[in-house]
Short mmCIF file of N, CA and C in Angstrom, two decimals:
data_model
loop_
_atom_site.label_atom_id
_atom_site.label_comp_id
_atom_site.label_asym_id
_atom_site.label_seq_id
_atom_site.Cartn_x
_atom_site.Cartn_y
_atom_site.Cartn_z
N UNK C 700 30.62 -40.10 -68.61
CA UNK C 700 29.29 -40.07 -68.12
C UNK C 700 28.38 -39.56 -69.18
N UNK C 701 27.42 -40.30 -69.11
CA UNK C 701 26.36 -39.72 -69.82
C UNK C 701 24.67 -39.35 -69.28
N UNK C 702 24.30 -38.44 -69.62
CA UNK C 702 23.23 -38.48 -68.67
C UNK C 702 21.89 -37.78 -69.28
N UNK C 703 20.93 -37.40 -68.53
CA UNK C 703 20.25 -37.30 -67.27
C UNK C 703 21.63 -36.56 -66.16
N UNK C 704 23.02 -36.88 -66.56
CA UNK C 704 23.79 -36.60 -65.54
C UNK C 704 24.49 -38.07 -65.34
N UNK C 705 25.05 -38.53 -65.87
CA UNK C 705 25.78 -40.07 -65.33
C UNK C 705 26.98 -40.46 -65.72
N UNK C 706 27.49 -41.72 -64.76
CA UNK C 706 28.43 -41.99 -65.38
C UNK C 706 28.78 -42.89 -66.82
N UNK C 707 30.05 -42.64 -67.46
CA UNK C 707 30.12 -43.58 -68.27
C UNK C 707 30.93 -44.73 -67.28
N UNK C 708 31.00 -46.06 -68.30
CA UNK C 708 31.21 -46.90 -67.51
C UNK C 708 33.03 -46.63 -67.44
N UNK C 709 33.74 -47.27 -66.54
CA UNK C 709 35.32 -47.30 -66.49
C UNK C 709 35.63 -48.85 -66.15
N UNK C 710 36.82 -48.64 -67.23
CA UNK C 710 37.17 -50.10 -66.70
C UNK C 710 37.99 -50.20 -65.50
N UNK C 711 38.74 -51.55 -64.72
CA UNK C 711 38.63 -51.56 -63.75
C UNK C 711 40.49 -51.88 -63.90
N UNK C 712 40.60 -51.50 -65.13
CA UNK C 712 42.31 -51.25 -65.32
C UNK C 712 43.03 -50.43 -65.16
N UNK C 713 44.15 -50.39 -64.84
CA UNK C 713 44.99 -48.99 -64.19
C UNK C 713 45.83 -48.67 -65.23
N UNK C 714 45.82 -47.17 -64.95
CA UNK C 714 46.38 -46.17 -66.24
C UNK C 714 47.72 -45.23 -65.28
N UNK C 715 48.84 -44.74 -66.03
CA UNK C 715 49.47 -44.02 -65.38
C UNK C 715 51.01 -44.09 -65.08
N UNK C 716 51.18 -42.60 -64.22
CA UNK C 716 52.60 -42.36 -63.77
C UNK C 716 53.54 -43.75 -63.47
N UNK C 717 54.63 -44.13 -63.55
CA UNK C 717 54.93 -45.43 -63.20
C UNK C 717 54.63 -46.64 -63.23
N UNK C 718 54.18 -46.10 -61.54
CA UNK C 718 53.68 -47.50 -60.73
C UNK C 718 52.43 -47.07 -60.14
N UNK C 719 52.14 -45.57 -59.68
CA UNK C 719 50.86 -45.18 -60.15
C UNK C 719 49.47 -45.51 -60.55
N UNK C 720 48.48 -45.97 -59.54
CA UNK C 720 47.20 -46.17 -60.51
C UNK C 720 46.25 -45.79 -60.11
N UNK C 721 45.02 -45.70 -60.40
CA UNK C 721 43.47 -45.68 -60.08
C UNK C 721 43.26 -47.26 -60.15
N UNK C 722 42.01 -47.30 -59.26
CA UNK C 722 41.39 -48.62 -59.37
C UNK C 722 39.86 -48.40 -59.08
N UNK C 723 39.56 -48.55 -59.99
CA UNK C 723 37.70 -48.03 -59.65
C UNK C 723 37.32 -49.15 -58.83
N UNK C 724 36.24 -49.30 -57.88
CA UNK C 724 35.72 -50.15 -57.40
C UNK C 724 34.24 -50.36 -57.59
N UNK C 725 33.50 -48.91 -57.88
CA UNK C 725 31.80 -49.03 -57.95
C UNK C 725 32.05 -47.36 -58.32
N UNK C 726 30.32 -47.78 -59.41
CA UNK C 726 30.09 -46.23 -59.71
C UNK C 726 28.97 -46.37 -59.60
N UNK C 727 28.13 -44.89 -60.03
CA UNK C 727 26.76 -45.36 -59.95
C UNK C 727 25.87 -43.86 -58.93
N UNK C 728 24.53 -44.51 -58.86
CA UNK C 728 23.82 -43.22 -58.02
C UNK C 728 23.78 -44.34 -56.51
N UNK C 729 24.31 -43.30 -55.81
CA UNK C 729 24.59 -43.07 -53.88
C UNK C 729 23.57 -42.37 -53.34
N UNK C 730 23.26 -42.79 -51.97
CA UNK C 730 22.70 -41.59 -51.22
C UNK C 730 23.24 -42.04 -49.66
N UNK C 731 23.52 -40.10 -49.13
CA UNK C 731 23.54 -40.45 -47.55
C UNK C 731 23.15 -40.12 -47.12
N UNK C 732 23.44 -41.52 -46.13
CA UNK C 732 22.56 -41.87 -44.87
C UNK C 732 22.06 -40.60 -43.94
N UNK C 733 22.88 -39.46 -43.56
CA UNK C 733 22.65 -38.20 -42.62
C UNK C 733 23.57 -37.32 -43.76
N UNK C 734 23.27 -35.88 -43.77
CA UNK C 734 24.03 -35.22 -43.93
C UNK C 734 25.48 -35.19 -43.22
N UNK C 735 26.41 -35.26 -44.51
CA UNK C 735 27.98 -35.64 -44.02
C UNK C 735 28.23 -36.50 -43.48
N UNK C 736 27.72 -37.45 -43.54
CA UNK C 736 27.16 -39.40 -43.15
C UNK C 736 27.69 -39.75 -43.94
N UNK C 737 27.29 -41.65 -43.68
CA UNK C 737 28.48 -42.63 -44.68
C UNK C 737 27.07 -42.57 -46.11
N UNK C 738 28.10 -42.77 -46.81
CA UNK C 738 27.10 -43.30 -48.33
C UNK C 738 26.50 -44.91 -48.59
N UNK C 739 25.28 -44.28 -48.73
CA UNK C 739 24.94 -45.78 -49.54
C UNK C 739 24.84 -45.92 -51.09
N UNK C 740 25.57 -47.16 -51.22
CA UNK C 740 25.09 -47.62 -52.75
C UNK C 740 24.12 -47.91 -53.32
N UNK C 741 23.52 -47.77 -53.84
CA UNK C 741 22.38 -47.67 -54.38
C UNK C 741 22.02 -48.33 -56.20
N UNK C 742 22.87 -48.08 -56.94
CA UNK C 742 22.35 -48.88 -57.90
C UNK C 742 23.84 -48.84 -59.07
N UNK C 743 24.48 -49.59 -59.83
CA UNK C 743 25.45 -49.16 -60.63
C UNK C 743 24.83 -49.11 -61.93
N UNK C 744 24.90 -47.79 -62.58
CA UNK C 744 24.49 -47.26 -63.56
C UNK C 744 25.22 -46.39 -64.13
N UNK C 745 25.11 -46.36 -65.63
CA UNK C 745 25.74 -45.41 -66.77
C UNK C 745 24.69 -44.20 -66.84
N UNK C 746 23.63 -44.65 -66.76
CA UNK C 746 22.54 -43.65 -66.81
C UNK C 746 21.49 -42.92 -65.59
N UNK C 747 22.45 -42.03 -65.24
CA UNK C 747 21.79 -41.11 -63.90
C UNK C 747 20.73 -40.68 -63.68
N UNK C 748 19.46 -40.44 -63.23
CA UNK C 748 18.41 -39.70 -63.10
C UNK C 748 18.46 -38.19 -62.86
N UNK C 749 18.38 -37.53 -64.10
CA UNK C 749 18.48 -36.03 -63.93
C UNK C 749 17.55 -35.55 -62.47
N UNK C 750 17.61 -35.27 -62.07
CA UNK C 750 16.64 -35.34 -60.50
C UNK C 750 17.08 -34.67 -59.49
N UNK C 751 16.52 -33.09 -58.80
CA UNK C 751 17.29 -32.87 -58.01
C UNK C 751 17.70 -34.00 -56.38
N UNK C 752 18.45 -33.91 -56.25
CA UNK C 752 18.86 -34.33 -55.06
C UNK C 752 19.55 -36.07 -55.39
N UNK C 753 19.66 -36.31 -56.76
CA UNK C 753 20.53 -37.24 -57.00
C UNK C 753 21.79 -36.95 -56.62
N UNK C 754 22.71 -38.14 -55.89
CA UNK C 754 24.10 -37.98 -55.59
C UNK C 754 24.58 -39.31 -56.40
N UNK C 755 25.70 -39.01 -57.27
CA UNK C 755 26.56 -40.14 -58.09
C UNK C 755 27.92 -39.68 -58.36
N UNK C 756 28.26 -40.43 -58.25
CA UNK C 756 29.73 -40.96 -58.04
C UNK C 756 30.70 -41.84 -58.41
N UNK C 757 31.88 -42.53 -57.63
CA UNK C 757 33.09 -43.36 -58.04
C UNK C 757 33.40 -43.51 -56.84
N UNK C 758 33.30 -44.63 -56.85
CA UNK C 758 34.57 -45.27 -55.48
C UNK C 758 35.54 -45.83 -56.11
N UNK C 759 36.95 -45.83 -55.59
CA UNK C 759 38.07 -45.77 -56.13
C UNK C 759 39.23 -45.67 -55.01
N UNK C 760 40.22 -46.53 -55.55
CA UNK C 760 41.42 -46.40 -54.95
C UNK C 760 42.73 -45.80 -55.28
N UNK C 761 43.37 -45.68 -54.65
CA UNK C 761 45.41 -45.15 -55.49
C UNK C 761 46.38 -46.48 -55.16
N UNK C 762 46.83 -46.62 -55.92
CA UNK C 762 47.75 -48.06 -55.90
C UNK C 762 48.88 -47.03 -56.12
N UNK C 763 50.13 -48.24 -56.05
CA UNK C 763 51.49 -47.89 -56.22
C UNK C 763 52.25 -46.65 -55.86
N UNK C 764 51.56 -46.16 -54.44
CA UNK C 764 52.39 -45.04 -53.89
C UNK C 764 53.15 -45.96 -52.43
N UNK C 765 54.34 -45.44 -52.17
CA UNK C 765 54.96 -45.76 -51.11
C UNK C 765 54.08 -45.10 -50.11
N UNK C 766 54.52 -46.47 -48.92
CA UNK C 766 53.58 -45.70 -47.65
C UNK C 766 51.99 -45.46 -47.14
N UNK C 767 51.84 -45.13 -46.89
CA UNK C 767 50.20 -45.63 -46.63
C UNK C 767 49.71 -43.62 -45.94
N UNK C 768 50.64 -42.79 -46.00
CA UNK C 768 50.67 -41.51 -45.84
C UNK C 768 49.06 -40.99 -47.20
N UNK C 769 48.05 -40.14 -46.29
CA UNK C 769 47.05 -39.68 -47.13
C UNK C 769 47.99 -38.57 -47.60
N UNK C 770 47.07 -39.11 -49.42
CA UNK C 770 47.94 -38.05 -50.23
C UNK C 770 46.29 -36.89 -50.85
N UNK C 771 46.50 -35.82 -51.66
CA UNK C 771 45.57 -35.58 -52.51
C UNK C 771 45.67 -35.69 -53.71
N UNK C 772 43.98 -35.84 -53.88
CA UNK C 772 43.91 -36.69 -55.83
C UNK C 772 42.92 -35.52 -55.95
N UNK C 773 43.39 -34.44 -57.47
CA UNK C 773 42.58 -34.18 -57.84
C UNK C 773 41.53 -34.55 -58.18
N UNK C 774 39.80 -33.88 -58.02
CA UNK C 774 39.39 -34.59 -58.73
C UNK C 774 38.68 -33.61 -59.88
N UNK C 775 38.69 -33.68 -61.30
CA UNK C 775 37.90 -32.56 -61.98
C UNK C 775 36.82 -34.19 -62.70
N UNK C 776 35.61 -32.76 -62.91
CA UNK C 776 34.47 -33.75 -63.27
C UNK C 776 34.08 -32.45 -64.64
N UNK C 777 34.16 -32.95 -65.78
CA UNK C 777 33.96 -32.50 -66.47
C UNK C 777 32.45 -32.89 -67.25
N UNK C 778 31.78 -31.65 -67.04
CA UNK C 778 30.35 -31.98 -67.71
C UNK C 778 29.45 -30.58 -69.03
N UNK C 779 28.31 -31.04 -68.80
CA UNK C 779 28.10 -29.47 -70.39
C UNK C 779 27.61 -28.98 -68.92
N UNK C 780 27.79 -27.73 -70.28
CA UNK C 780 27.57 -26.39 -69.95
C UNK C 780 26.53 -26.01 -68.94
N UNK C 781 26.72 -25.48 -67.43
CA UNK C 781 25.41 -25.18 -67.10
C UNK C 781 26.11 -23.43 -66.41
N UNK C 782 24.88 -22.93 -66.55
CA UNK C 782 24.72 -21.57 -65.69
C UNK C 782 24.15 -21.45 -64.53
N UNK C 783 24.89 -20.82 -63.09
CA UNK C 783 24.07 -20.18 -62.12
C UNK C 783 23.06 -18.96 -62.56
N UNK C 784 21.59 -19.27 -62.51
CA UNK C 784 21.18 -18.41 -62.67
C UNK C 784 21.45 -16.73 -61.65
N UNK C 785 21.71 -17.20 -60.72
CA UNK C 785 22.13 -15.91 -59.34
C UNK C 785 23.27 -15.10 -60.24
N UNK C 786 24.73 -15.48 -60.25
CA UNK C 786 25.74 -14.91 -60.61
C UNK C 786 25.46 -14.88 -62.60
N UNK C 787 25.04 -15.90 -63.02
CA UNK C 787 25.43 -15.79 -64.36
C UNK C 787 26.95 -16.34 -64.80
N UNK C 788 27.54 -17.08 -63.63
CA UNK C 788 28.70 -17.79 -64.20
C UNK C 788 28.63 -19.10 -64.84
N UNK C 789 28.92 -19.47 -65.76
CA UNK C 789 28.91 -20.76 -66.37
C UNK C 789 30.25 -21.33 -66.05
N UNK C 790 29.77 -22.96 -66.28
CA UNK C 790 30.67 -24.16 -66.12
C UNK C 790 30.64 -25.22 -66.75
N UNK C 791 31.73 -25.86 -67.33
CA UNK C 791 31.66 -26.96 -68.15
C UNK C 791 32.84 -27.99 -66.86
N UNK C 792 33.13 -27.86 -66.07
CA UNK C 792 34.09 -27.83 -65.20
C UNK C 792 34.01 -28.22 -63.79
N UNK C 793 34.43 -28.70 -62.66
CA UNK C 793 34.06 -28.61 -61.27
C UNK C 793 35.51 -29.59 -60.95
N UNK C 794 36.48 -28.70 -60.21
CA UNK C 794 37.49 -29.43 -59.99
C UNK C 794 37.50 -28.93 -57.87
N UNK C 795 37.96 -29.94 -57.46
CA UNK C 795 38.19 -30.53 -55.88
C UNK C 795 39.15 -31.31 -55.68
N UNK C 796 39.77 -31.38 -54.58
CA UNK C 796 40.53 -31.90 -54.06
C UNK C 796 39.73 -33.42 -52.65
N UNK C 797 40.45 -34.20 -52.71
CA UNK C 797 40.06 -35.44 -51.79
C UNK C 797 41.49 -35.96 -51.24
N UNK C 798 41.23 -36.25 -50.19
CA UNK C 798 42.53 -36.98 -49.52
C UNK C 798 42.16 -38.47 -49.37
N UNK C 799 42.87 -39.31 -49.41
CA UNK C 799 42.99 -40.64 -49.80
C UNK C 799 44.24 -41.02 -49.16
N UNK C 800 43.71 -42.76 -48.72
CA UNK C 800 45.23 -43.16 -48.19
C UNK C 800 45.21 -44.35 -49.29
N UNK C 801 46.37 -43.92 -49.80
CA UNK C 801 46.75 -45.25 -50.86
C UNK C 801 45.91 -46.82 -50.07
N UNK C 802 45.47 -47.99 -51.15
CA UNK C 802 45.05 -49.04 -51.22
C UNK C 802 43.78 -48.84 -50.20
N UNK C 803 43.17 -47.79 -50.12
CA UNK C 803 42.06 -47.53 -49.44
C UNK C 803 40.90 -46.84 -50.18
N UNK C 804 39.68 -47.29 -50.53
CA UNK C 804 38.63 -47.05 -51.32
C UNK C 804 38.01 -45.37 -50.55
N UNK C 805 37.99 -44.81 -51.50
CA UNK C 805 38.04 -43.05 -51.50
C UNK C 805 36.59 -42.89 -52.48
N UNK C 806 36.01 -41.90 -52.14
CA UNK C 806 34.89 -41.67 -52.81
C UNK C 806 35.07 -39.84 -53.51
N UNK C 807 34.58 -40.00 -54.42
CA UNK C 807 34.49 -38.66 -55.64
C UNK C 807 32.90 -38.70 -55.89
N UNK C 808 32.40 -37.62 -55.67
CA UNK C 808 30.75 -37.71 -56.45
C UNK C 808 29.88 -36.15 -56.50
N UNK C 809 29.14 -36.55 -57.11
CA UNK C 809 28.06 -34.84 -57.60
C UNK C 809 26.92 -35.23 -56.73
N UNK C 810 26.32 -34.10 -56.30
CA UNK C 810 24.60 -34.04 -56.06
C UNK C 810 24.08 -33.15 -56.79
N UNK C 811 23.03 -33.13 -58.01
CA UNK C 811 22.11 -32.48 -58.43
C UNK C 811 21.59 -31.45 -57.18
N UNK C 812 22.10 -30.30 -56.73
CA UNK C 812 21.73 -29.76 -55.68
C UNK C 812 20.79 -28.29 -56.12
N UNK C 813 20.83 -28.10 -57.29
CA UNK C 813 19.89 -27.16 -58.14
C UNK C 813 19.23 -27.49 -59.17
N UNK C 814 18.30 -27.35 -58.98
CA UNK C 814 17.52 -27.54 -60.96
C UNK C 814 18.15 -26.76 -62.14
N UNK C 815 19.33 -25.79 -62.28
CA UNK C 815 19.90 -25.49 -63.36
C UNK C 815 21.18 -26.51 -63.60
N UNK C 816 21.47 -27.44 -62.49
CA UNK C 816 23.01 -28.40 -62.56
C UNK C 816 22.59 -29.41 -63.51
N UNK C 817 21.22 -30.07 -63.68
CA UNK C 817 20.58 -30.94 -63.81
C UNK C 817 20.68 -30.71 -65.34
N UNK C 818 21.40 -30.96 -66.68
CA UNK C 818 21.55 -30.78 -67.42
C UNK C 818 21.79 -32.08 -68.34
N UNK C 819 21.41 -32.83 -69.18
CA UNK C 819 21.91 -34.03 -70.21
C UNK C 819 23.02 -33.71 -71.03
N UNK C 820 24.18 -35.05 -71.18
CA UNK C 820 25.25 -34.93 -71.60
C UNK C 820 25.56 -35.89 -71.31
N UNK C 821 27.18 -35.88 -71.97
CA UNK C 821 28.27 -36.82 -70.95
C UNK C 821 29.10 -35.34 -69.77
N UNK C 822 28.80 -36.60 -69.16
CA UNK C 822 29.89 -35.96 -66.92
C UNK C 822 30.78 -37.13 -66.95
N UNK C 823 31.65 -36.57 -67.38
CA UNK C 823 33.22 -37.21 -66.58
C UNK C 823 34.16 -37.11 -66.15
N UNK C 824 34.72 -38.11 -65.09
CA UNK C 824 35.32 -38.05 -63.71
C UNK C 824 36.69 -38.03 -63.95
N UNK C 825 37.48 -37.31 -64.17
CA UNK C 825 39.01 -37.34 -63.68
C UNK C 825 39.58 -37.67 -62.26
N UNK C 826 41.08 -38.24 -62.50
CA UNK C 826 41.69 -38.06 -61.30
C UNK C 826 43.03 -37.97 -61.62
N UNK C 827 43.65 -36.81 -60.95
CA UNK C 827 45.10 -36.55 -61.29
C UNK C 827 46.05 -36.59 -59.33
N UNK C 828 46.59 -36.67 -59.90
CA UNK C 828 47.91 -36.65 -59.03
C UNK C 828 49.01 -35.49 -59.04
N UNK C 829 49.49 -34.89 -58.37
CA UNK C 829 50.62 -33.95 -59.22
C UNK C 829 50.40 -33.65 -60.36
N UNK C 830 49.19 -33.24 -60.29
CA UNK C 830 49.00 -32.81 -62.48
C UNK C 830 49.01 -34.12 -62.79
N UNK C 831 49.31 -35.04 -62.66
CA UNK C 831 49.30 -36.20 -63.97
C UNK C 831 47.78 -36.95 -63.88
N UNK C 832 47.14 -36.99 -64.54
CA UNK C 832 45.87 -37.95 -64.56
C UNK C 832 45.91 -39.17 -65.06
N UNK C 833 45.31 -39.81 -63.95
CA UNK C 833 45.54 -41.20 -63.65
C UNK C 833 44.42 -41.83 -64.51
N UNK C 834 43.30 -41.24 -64.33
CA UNK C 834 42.41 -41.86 -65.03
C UNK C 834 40.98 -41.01 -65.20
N UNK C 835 40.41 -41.61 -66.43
CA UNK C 835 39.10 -40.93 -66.52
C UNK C 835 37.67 -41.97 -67.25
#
């Protein structure tokens, strides 16, 4: 990602454990519909609008797991440096967990929810499995 806050682009090839994969489907800036509502797509872009209340993201799937059992995919989003001004903790970092049912499109994403998050760089999206990362 590069930004304003954005993504870089990913290709739509699978990387990984085995049989193992990611499969991106859409990236780009989202917004939802209600708080904790479904998302809308909104535009696919490399280049995010630093802006509070931007939400962007990855939709994405897990291939090649047995079973259709929801598993969790890490997700770490690695971006520069920003500080809470309140605490004074800094982060280059923001790792979460998502549950996903294999061959089913799963969503990962940020909201600019402060004017200190809102920082230019590259932001990019990991996803691991058991420690192993599938893709970025």
């Amino acid at each position: 990602m590069r930004s304003s806050g954005a993504p870089r682009s990913w290709p739509t090839a699978a990387w990984a454990a085995p049989n193992l994969a990611v499969r991106i489907v859409n990236y780009g800036v989202y917004s939802e519909t209600a708080p904790g509502g479904f998302l809308e797509f909104k535009e696919k872009t490399q280049n995010v609008p630093g802006r509070l209340g931007t939400l962007f993201g990855v939709q994405f799937e897990i291939t090649g797991l047995e079973g259709k059992n929801p598993v969790d995919v890490q997700v770490r989003l690695n971006h520069p440096s920003y500080r809470d001004p309140a605490g004074g903790q800094g982060s280059t970092q923001d790792n979460w967990n998502v549950r996903v049912k294999p061959g089913e499109p799963s969503f990962a994403g940020f909201v600019f929810d402060a004017k200190w998050k809102i920082v230019p760089g590259v932001w990019t999206f990991e996803f691991l499995y058991k420690s192993v990362k599938l893709a970025d």
